[in-house]
Amino acid sequence: MVKVSPSSAGEPDTTTGLEDIGKEDHRGQDYQDNPFPSFRLSNRLSLNSISESVSRSFQVNKKLLAKIDLYATAGLSMCDMLSDIIMIGRYAERGKFNYVLATAICVGLNLLTQSIMVFSTNRSETWLHQIKEQLYVFTLLKPGVDVYRVTTDSTDKISSISARSEMTAARASEMFFEGLPLTVIQLAAMLEVDADLSFTPLASLSLSLSACAFMSAQMSLDWDLSDRQRSYEPAFYGYVPATLGGIFKVASLLFFMSLFNLMTRSLTCVILARNGGPRMLFIVYGSELGIYFIYKAVRGDLWYWPVFYGPAGWSISFFVPVVIKTLVDWTSCVQFRHACEVGGLYFTASIILTAAMSLVAAWTYAEPATLYVVAFSAFGTLTSYAFFLRTIERRYVSTFFDARTGDAYIQQERWSNQESDEYKIRIFTDNEKKWRYAIGDEVSAWVTEKMPAWMEEQPEWLEKAVGMVPEWAMDGAGGDLGKETTATAVATAANQVGAKGTEIIRD
């Protein structure tokens, strides 16, 4: 858009109007001394017109990409689920009931988990709405519905989490409970002596690999291309270049990086299971998980960031990081390099560790043909990652080596570096155990100072924001960490701004 500066807007146009152009311009002496101001004006308008045209074209194409993303995600997820059901029948026909049971358990756990999440996020809705949301899950339409709600920024429900967060949780559940284990199961079945190598099992395996890789890439792209996220956390979001070519390159590299990494991990898992059984798998992957939690504990970063406390908080702080770490190790999901998740440094270390561990396992236990496949997959992972780092915006490369804890990131990027009141108040959407011990008094003083002005100005975001602010912050007192927050002050503020039916979630 063509911006009009205050200086030019305030000057009267007494002649041709060209005198004002020199007054509003501060871009250098060469430009000021241009003896042909009429050409300069024409040139500026032309450049602005081109810029606006490119911007409009990019926005239109972003919408087109979002629609493609919608249909591709929904189609892959539904086809993958259907292929899994078909494979249950094929395993039963061949008498491999252990594979039947394992596949059925994975599919059932995924649907059950998504059903529980849908119930939790819609608990304030009517039972008719609950039934509709549950039908989306069990008719396999949930992936398409989630992407539609995110890309159109529309929803017909009041949810306790955002549509984007709900979609991410659903994707994570689908990959953790179904996509990853079924990839290993199908690969193990294909490597047996009497393996069925017909089109159907090969297609099912390909769908499982592609679906997981696509969902991993889609999650990362969706979060990074969000204008809201780029405004809120510019230090983390923005690595995807703002061109269609840049988006396509990054999307392709994310997909292949995830695909190769998943192939590498799956083959390594099958190799270890065939040579050492479940015991070896437990030792290897249990050790990985143990080292990860020791790493988090030593850094004082065990508590997970969502606003849950007590037994629920401890449960989430164990279970969710296990899921996130598994997805990072197996799919290289770039979104989870966030300091509040595994962190950039650990993310990069995980990719290198996966390649090294797979090569050692294949060299020790596998036959030459399998070793070559593992080496190819590991090389593909490392090469894709290297090209990915060369393709993204340069200033974001450091986020893949960021060693900050979640506490430090929240206190710095979500508080100290924020200038907008709308964004700073979001500090209350992060667990107080991550920041209150360090900046609680500062936050409380800020809320106390700002609240009168907010009540007078009535910004659009205030109605939702007051539901996030605890009583201790409104009272201007830090209080003891862990003190149970009441909703009295929040309800009073909500009434003053006319909030109706604001859902206040407190532990």
Short mmCIF file of C-alpha atoms in Angstrom, two decimals, residues 8-447:
data_model
loop_
_atom_site.label_atom_id
_atom_site.label_comp_id
_atom_site.label_asym_id
_atom_site.label_seq_id
_atom_site.Cartn_x
_atom_site.Cartn_y
_atom_site.Cartn_z
CA SER A 8 3.21 15.31 3.40
CA ALA A 9 -0.31 15.07 4.73
CA GLY A 10 0.13 18.27 6.68
CA GLU A 11 1.47 20.44 3.82
CA PRO A 12 -0.96 22.31 1.56
CA ASP A 13 -0.68 21.64 -2.15
CA THR A 14 -0.24 25.18 -3.51
CA THR A 15 1.36 24.39 -6.86
CA THR A 16 1.93 21.04 -8.51
CA GLY A 17 2.27 19.03 -5.34
CA LEU A 18 5.79 17.98 -6.26
CA GLU A 19 7.34 20.19 -3.58
CA ASP A 20 5.83 17.98 -0.90
CA ILE A 21 7.51 14.90 -2.26
CA GLY A 22 10.92 16.24 -1.38
CA LYS A 23 9.71 17.11 2.11
CA GLU A 24 8.37 13.64 2.85
CA ASP A 25 11.40 11.83 1.51
CA HIS A 26 14.33 10.92 3.76
CA ARG A 27 15.99 8.14 1.80
CA GLY A 28 19.27 9.83 0.82
CA GLN A 29 20.89 12.89 -0.73
CA ASP A 30 21.01 11.40 -4.23
CA TYR A 31 17.27 10.97 -4.15
CA GLN A 32 16.67 14.47 -2.73
CA ASP A 33 18.79 16.06 -5.46
CA ASN A 34 16.91 14.43 -8.32
CA PRO A 35 16.26 17.26 -10.86
CA PHE A 36 13.29 15.40 -12.31
CA PRO A 37 10.75 15.08 -9.47
CA SER A 38 7.93 14.20 -11.86
CA PHE A 39 9.87 11.13 -12.97
CA ARG A 40 10.57 10.28 -9.35
CA LEU A 41 6.83 10.44 -8.52
CA SER A 42 5.93 8.26 -11.50
CA ASN A 43 8.65 5.79 -10.60
CA ARG A 44 7.47 5.55 -6.98
CA LEU A 45 3.86 5.01 -7.98
CA SER A 46 4.93 2.35 -10.46
CA LEU A 47 7.00 0.51 -7.86
CA ASN A 48 4.17 0.69 -5.33
CA SER A 49 1.71 -0.61 -7.90
CA ILE A 50 3.98 -3.53 -8.69
CA SER A 51 4.46 -4.22 -4.98
CA GLU A 52 0.72 -4.18 -4.32
CA SER A 53 0.09 -6.44 -7.32
CA VAL A 54 2.70 -8.95 -6.17
CA SER A 55 1.32 -8.82 -2.62
CA ARG A 56 -2.25 -9.45 -3.81
CA SER A 57 -1.07 -12.28 -6.04
CA PHE A 58 0.85 -13.84 -3.16
CA GLN A 59 -2.16 -13.64 -0.85
CA VAL A 60 -4.39 -15.24 -3.49
CA ASN A 61 -1.86 -18.00 -4.05
CA LYS A 62 -1.53 -18.52 -0.29
CA LYS A 63 -5.27 -19.18 -0.21
CA LEU A 64 -4.91 -21.59 -3.12
CA LEU A 65 -2.08 -23.37 -1.31
CA ALA A 66 -4.26 -23.56 1.81
CA LYS A 67 -7.02 -25.26 -0.20
CA ILE A 68 -4.53 -27.71 -1.70
CA ASP A 69 -3.22 -28.34 1.79
CA LEU A 70 -6.81 -28.98 2.96
CA TYR A 71 -7.60 -31.61 0.34
CA ALA A 72 -4.15 -33.24 0.45
CA THR A 73 -4.15 -33.57 4.24
CA ALA A 74 -7.69 -34.89 4.44
CA GLY A 75 -7.18 -37.23 1.49
CA LEU A 76 -3.91 -38.71 2.74
CA SER A 77 -5.18 -39.21 6.29
CA MET A 78 -8.40 -40.90 5.17
CA CYS A 79 -6.62 -43.09 2.60
CA ASP A 80 -4.02 -44.08 5.19
CA MET A 81 -6.73 -45.05 7.67
CA LEU A 82 -8.62 -47.05 5.03
CA SER A 83 -5.43 -48.83 3.95
CA ASP A 84 -4.77 -49.78 7.58
CA ILE A 85 -8.25 -51.30 7.83
CA ILE A 86 -7.65 -53.21 4.58
CA MET A 87 -4.34 -54.53 5.93
CA ILE A 88 -6.11 -55.86 9.03
CA GLY A 89 -8.17 -58.04 6.67
CA ARG A 90 -5.12 -59.21 4.73
CA TYR A 91 -3.23 -60.13 7.90
CA ALA A 92 -6.29 -62.08 9.09
CA GLU A 93 -6.49 -63.99 5.80
CA ARG A 94 -2.85 -65.06 6.16
CA GLY A 95 -3.29 -66.07 9.79
CA LYS A 96 -0.99 -63.33 11.13
CA PHE A 97 -3.24 -62.44 14.03
CA ASN A 98 -0.43 -60.76 15.96
CA TYR A 99 -0.29 -58.11 13.22
CA VAL A 100 -4.09 -57.91 13.21
CA LEU A 101 -4.14 -57.20 16.93
CA ALA A 102 -1.27 -54.70 16.79
CA THR A 103 -2.83 -52.77 13.89
CA ALA A 104 -6.29 -52.72 15.49
CA ILE A 105 -4.86 -51.45 18.78
CA CYS A 106 -3.00 -48.61 17.04
CA VAL A 107 -6.05 -47.51 15.06
CA GLY A 108 -8.27 -47.77 18.14
CA LEU A 109 -5.87 -45.79 20.35
CA ASN A 110 -5.70 -43.01 17.78
CA LEU A 111 -9.48 -42.71 17.47
CA LEU A 112 -9.96 -42.96 21.26
CA THR A 113 -7.36 -40.28 21.97
CA GLN A 114 -8.84 -37.90 19.39
CA SER A 115 -12.32 -38.56 20.76
CA ILE A 116 -11.16 -37.65 24.29
CA MET A 117 -9.47 -34.48 23.01
CA VAL A 118 -12.62 -33.46 21.11
CA PHE A 119 -14.75 -34.02 24.21
CA SER A 120 -12.35 -31.97 26.37
CA THR A 121 -12.16 -29.01 24.00
CA ASN A 122 -15.95 -28.96 23.47
CA ARG A 123 -17.08 -29.69 27.02
CA SER A 124 -18.98 -26.40 27.25
CA GLU A 125 -21.02 -27.20 24.13
CA THR A 126 -24.41 -28.93 23.79
CA TRP A 127 -24.64 -32.70 23.45
CA LEU A 128 -25.79 -32.32 19.83
CA HIS A 129 -22.63 -30.41 19.03
CA GLN A 130 -20.57 -33.03 20.86
CA ILE A 131 -22.15 -35.77 18.74
CA LYS A 132 -21.34 -33.87 15.55
CA GLU A 133 -17.71 -33.39 16.59
CA GLN A 134 -17.41 -37.07 17.52
CA LEU A 135 -18.82 -38.06 14.14
CA TYR A 136 -16.03 -36.11 12.47
CA VAL A 137 -13.56 -38.30 14.37
CA PHE A 138 -15.13 -41.72 13.70
CA THR A 139 -16.03 -41.01 10.07
CA LEU A 140 -12.35 -40.07 9.47
CA LEU A 141 -13.28 -36.50 8.47
CA LYS A 142 -11.52 -34.84 11.42
CA PRO A 143 -8.27 -34.01 9.51
CA GLY A 144 -10.18 -32.15 6.79
CA VAL A 145 -12.39 -30.31 9.28
CA ASP A 146 -9.35 -29.14 11.30
CA VAL A 147 -7.50 -27.81 8.26
CA TYR A 148 -10.66 -26.08 7.00
CA ARG A 149 -11.14 -24.30 10.33
CA VAL A 150 -7.53 -23.13 10.40
CA THR A 151 -7.27 -22.01 6.76
CA THR A 152 -10.60 -20.17 6.81
CA ASP A 153 -10.14 -18.87 10.37
CA SER A 154 -13.68 -20.05 11.10
CA THR A 155 -15.21 -22.28 13.71
CA ASP A 156 -18.73 -23.00 14.85
CA LYS A 157 -17.83 -23.80 18.40
CA ILE A 158 -16.39 -22.36 21.57
CA SER A 159 -13.21 -24.28 22.23
CA SER A 160 -10.79 -24.09 25.13
CA ILE A 161 -7.87 -24.07 22.66
CA SER A 162 -7.33 -22.48 19.27
CA ALA A 163 -8.21 -24.27 16.03
CA ARG A 164 -4.52 -24.41 15.07
CA SER A 165 -3.53 -25.93 18.42
CA GLU A 166 -6.39 -28.45 18.14
CA MET A 167 -5.24 -29.45 14.67
CA THR A 168 -1.65 -29.85 15.86
CA ALA A 169 -2.76 -32.03 18.78
CA ALA A 170 -4.85 -34.21 16.45
CA ARG A 171 -1.95 -34.61 14.01
CA ALA A 172 0.44 -35.47 16.83
CA SER A 173 -1.99 -38.06 18.17
CA GLU A 174 -2.49 -39.62 14.74
CA MET A 175 1.25 -39.90 14.11
CA PHE A 176 2.19 -41.11 17.59
CA PHE A 177 -0.54 -43.73 18.09
CA GLU A 178 -1.09 -44.85 14.51
CA GLY A 179 1.25 -43.54 11.83
CA LEU A 180 4.64 -44.33 13.40
CA PRO A 181 3.87 -47.74 14.95
CA LEU A 182 1.99 -48.98 11.87
CA THR A 183 4.91 -48.00 9.66
CA VAL A 184 7.16 -50.23 11.77
CA ILE A 185 4.56 -53.03 11.86
CA GLN A 186 4.05 -53.04 8.09
CA LEU A 187 7.79 -52.86 7.45
CA ALA A 188 8.40 -55.77 9.82
CA ALA A 189 5.72 -57.82 8.05
CA MET A 190 7.30 -57.11 4.67
CA LEU A 191 10.76 -58.22 5.85
CA GLU A 192 9.57 -61.65 6.95
CA VAL A 193 10.56 -64.73 4.95
CA ASP A 194 7.00 -65.38 3.73
CA ALA A 195 6.29 -61.68 3.27
CA ASP A 196 3.44 -60.48 1.09
CA LEU A 197 5.09 -58.11 -1.39
CA SER A 198 2.05 -57.51 -3.56
CA PHE A 199 0.72 -54.07 -4.47
CA THR A 200 -1.61 -53.63 -1.47
CA PRO A 201 0.95 -53.89 1.36
CA LEU A 202 3.47 -51.83 -0.59
CA ALA A 203 0.84 -49.15 -1.21
CA SER A 204 -0.21 -49.20 2.43
CA LEU A 205 3.39 -48.77 3.62
CA SER A 206 3.94 -45.95 1.14
CA LEU A 207 0.77 -44.23 2.33
CA SER A 208 1.81 -44.52 5.97
CA LEU A 209 5.25 -43.06 5.26
CA SER A 210 3.88 -40.28 3.05
CA ALA A 211 1.03 -39.40 5.42
CA CYS A 212 3.36 -39.02 8.41
CA ALA A 213 5.90 -37.00 6.43
CA PHE A 214 3.22 -34.77 4.95
CA MET A 215 1.56 -34.12 8.32
CA SER A 216 4.93 -33.27 9.86
CA ALA A 217 5.74 -30.81 7.06
CA GLN A 218 2.20 -29.39 7.06
CA MET A 219 2.25 -28.67 10.80
CA SER A 220 5.54 -26.79 10.56
CA LEU A 221 4.50 -24.79 7.48
CA ASP A 222 1.09 -23.91 8.87
CA TRP A 223 2.52 -22.46 12.07
CA ASP A 224 5.32 -20.56 10.36
CA LEU A 225 3.16 -19.04 7.61
CA SER A 226 0.62 -17.77 10.14
CA ASP A 227 0.68 -13.95 10.15
CA ARG A 228 -0.47 -14.00 13.76
CA GLN A 229 2.40 -16.23 14.89
CA ARG A 230 4.96 -14.21 12.92
CA SER A 231 3.76 -11.05 14.66
CA TYR A 232 3.69 -12.67 18.10
CA GLU A 233 7.03 -14.52 17.97
CA PRO A 234 9.10 -12.98 15.16
CA ALA A 235 12.29 -14.46 16.61
CA PHE A 236 11.01 -17.99 15.93
CA TYR A 237 8.46 -17.81 13.10
CA GLY A 238 9.41 -16.52 9.66
CA TYR A 239 12.01 -18.98 8.40
CA VAL A 240 9.94 -19.81 5.30
CA PRO A 241 10.74 -17.27 2.52
CA ALA A 242 7.76 -15.09 1.56
CA THR A 243 7.70 -16.24 -2.05
CA LEU A 244 5.82 -19.08 -3.69
CA GLY A 245 9.08 -20.59 -4.88
CA GLY A 246 10.54 -20.37 -1.38
CA ILE A 247 7.47 -21.98 0.16
CA PHE A 248 7.58 -24.83 -2.36
CA LYS A 249 11.28 -25.49 -1.76
CA VAL A 250 10.95 -25.46 2.02
CA ALA A 251 7.81 -27.62 1.91
CA SER A 252 9.54 -30.19 -0.32
CA LEU A 253 12.63 -30.31 1.88
CA LEU A 254 10.53 -30.66 5.04
CA PHE A 255 8.64 -33.54 3.44
CA PHE A 256 11.74 -35.44 2.28
CA MET A 257 13.62 -34.76 5.51
CA SER A 258 10.73 -36.26 7.46
CA LEU A 259 10.28 -39.14 5.01
CA PHE A 260 13.94 -40.18 5.06
CA ASN A 261 14.17 -39.80 8.83
CA LEU A 262 11.07 -41.94 9.35
CA MET A 263 12.45 -44.62 7.00
CA THR A 264 15.75 -44.59 8.88
CA ARG A 265 14.17 -44.91 12.32
CA SER A 266 11.67 -47.58 11.20
CA LEU A 267 14.36 -49.77 9.61
CA THR A 268 16.56 -49.40 12.70
CA CYS A 269 13.66 -50.36 14.95
CA VAL A 270 12.91 -53.49 12.90
CA ILE A 271 16.60 -54.48 12.82
CA LEU A 272 16.93 -54.16 16.60
CA ALA A 273 13.65 -56.03 17.23
CA ARG A 274 14.61 -58.93 14.95
CA ASN A 275 18.02 -59.37 16.59
CA GLY A 276 17.42 -58.47 20.21
CA GLY A 277 13.67 -58.62 20.63
CA PRO A 278 11.56 -56.22 22.71
CA ARG A 279 14.23 -56.13 25.40
CA MET A 280 16.76 -54.48 23.09
CA LEU A 281 14.17 -51.97 21.88
CA PHE A 282 13.32 -51.09 25.46
CA ILE A 283 17.00 -50.61 26.37
CA VAL A 284 17.83 -48.46 23.33
CA TYR A 285 14.77 -46.23 23.22
CA GLY A 286 14.33 -46.21 27.00
CA SER A 287 17.90 -44.95 27.33
CA GLU A 288 17.20 -42.22 24.78
CA LEU A 289 14.14 -41.10 26.70
CA GLY A 290 15.94 -41.25 30.03
CA ILE A 291 18.82 -39.13 28.76
CA TYR A 292 16.33 -36.59 27.41
CA PHE A 293 14.55 -36.18 30.77
CA ILE A 294 17.88 -35.97 32.61
CA TYR A 295 18.88 -33.23 30.15
CA LYS A 296 15.64 -31.36 30.88
CA ALA A 297 15.93 -31.86 34.65
CA VAL A 298 19.53 -30.62 34.85
CA ARG A 299 18.47 -27.46 33.02
CA GLY A 300 15.46 -26.97 35.31
CA ASP A 301 13.09 -27.27 32.36
CA LEU A 302 10.89 -30.24 33.26
CA TRP A 303 7.57 -28.44 33.72
CA TYR A 304 5.59 -28.21 30.48
CA TRP A 305 4.29 -24.81 29.34
CA PRO A 306 0.43 -25.20 29.21
CA VAL A 307 -1.53 -23.91 32.21
CA PHE A 308 -2.00 -27.12 34.21
CA TYR A 309 -0.90 -27.67 37.81
CA GLY A 310 -0.92 -30.42 40.41
CA PRO A 311 -1.28 -34.07 39.27
CA ALA A 312 -2.64 -32.98 35.87
CA GLY A 313 0.37 -30.73 35.36
CA TRP A 314 2.84 -33.47 36.25
CA SER A 315 1.07 -35.99 34.01
CA ILE A 316 1.08 -33.62 31.05
CA SER A 317 4.69 -32.63 31.74
CA PHE A 318 5.68 -36.29 31.34
CA PHE A 319 3.36 -37.66 28.68
CA VAL A 320 3.32 -34.76 26.19
CA PRO A 321 7.14 -34.36 26.06
CA VAL A 322 7.39 -38.11 25.39
CA VAL A 323 5.06 -37.67 22.41
CA ILE A 324 6.86 -34.54 21.18
CA LYS A 325 10.33 -36.10 21.51
CA THR A 326 9.17 -39.22 19.67
CA LEU A 327 7.78 -37.14 16.81
CA VAL A 328 11.01 -35.14 16.59
CA ASP A 329 13.17 -38.29 16.62
CA TRP A 330 11.07 -40.06 13.99
CA THR A 331 9.71 -37.31 11.73
CA SER A 332 12.02 -34.30 12.29
CA CYS A 333 9.02 -32.02 12.80
CA VAL A 334 10.61 -28.56 12.66
CA GLN A 335 7.80 -26.91 14.65
CA PHE A 336 8.92 -28.79 17.77
CA ARG A 337 12.43 -27.28 17.75
CA HIS A 338 10.82 -24.54 19.86
CA ALA A 339 12.58 -23.89 23.16
CA CYS A 340 9.35 -24.79 24.96
CA GLU A 341 9.49 -28.23 23.32
CA VAL A 342 12.81 -30.02 22.65
CA GLY A 343 14.85 -26.93 21.73
CA GLY A 344 16.83 -26.15 18.59
CA LEU A 345 20.12 -27.66 19.73
CA TYR A 346 18.49 -30.96 20.76
CA PHE A 347 16.55 -31.03 17.48
CA THR A 348 19.74 -30.89 15.42
CA ALA A 349 21.46 -33.40 17.71
CA SER A 350 18.51 -35.79 17.26
CA ILE A 351 18.91 -35.81 13.47
CA ILE A 352 22.63 -36.54 13.72
CA LEU A 353 22.06 -39.18 16.41
CA THR A 354 19.40 -40.93 14.32
CA ALA A 355 21.76 -41.24 11.35
CA ALA A 356 24.66 -42.47 13.50
CA MET A 357 22.59 -44.95 15.51
CA SER A 358 20.95 -46.43 12.41
CA LEU A 359 24.28 -46.97 10.66
CA VAL A 360 25.78 -48.67 13.73
CA ALA A 361 22.75 -50.96 14.13
CA ALA A 362 22.66 -51.86 10.43
CA TRP A 363 26.43 -52.45 10.30
CA THR A 364 26.24 -54.72 13.35
CA TYR A 365 23.09 -56.74 12.70
CA ALA A 366 21.77 -56.31 9.15
CA GLU A 367 22.63 -58.00 5.89
CA PRO A 368 24.35 -55.89 3.19
CA ALA A 369 21.17 -55.12 1.24
CA THR A 370 19.45 -53.69 4.34
CA LEU A 371 22.63 -51.79 5.28
CA TYR A 372 22.59 -50.04 1.90
CA VAL A 373 18.95 -49.02 2.33
CA VAL A 374 19.63 -47.67 5.84
CA ALA A 375 22.70 -45.77 4.63
CA PHE A 376 20.68 -44.27 1.76
CA SER A 377 17.92 -43.16 4.15
CA ALA A 378 20.38 -41.67 6.65
CA PHE A 379 22.21 -39.83 3.87
CA GLY A 380 18.88 -38.54 2.55
CA THR A 381 17.97 -37.19 6.00
CA LEU A 382 21.26 -35.35 6.51
CA THR A 383 21.33 -34.00 2.96
CA SER A 384 17.72 -32.76 3.15
CA TYR A 385 18.47 -31.03 6.44
CA ALA A 386 21.60 -29.36 5.06
CA PHE A 387 19.72 -28.05 2.00
CA PHE A 388 16.85 -26.98 4.26
CA LEU A 389 19.19 -24.81 6.36
CA ARG A 390 20.55 -23.24 3.17
CA THR A 391 17.06 -22.50 1.84
CA ILE A 392 15.39 -20.86 4.83
CA GLU A 393 15.82 -17.22 5.83
CA ARG A 394 19.37 -16.84 7.14
CA ARG A 395 18.53 -15.18 10.43
CA TYR A 396 16.50 -18.20 11.53
CA VAL A 397 19.30 -20.75 11.14
CA SER A 398 20.38 -19.97 14.71
CA THR A 399 17.00 -21.21 16.01
CA PHE A 400 18.09 -24.73 15.02
CA PHE A 401 21.01 -24.46 17.44
CA ASP A 402 19.25 -22.49 20.20
CA ALA A 403 20.19 -23.84 23.63
CA ARG A 404 17.78 -21.70 25.70
CA THR A 405 15.40 -23.37 28.14
CA GLY A 406 11.64 -22.94 27.83
CA ASP A 407 11.70 -20.67 30.91
CA ALA A 408 14.31 -18.36 29.40
CA TYR A 409 12.52 -18.23 26.05
CA ILE A 410 9.14 -17.34 27.58
CA GLN A 411 10.63 -14.65 29.81
CA GLN A 412 12.58 -13.12 26.96
CA GLU A 413 10.57 -13.57 23.75
CA ARG A 414 7.03 -13.59 25.16
CA TRP A 415 7.59 -10.83 27.69
CA SER A 416 10.73 -8.69 27.58
CA ASN A 417 10.87 -8.39 23.79
CA GLN A 418 7.15 -7.79 23.34
CA GLU A 419 5.92 -4.24 22.82
CA SER A 420 2.21 -4.77 22.19
CA ASP A 421 -0.09 -5.05 25.21
CA GLU A 422 -2.18 -7.59 23.29
CA TYR A 423 0.83 -9.87 22.96
CA LYS A 424 2.40 -9.22 26.36
CA ILE A 425 -0.76 -10.25 28.18
CA ARG A 426 -0.47 -13.67 26.55
CA ILE A 427 2.20 -14.43 29.15
CA PHE A 428 -0.74 -15.75 31.19
CA THR A 429 -1.32 -18.51 28.63
CA ASP A 430 2.03 -19.97 29.71
CA ASN A 431 2.44 -21.98 32.88
CA GLU A 432 3.32 -19.68 35.79
CA LYS A 433 6.02 -22.10 36.90
CA LYS A 434 7.93 -21.12 33.77
CA TRP A 435 8.13 -17.40 34.52
CA ARG A 436 6.46 -16.19 37.74
CA TYR A 437 9.48 -16.84 39.96
CA ALA A 438 11.55 -14.48 37.78
CA ILE A 439 9.20 -11.78 36.46
CA GLY A 440 5.99 -12.24 38.47
CA ASP A 441 6.27 -8.92 40.33
CA GLU A 442 7.06 -7.09 37.09
CA VAL A 443 4.06 -8.64 35.32
CA SER A 444 1.75 -7.87 38.25
CA ALA A 445 2.87 -4.22 38.34
CA TRP A 446 2.35 -3.94 34.59
CA VAL A 447 -1.21 -5.29 34.76
#
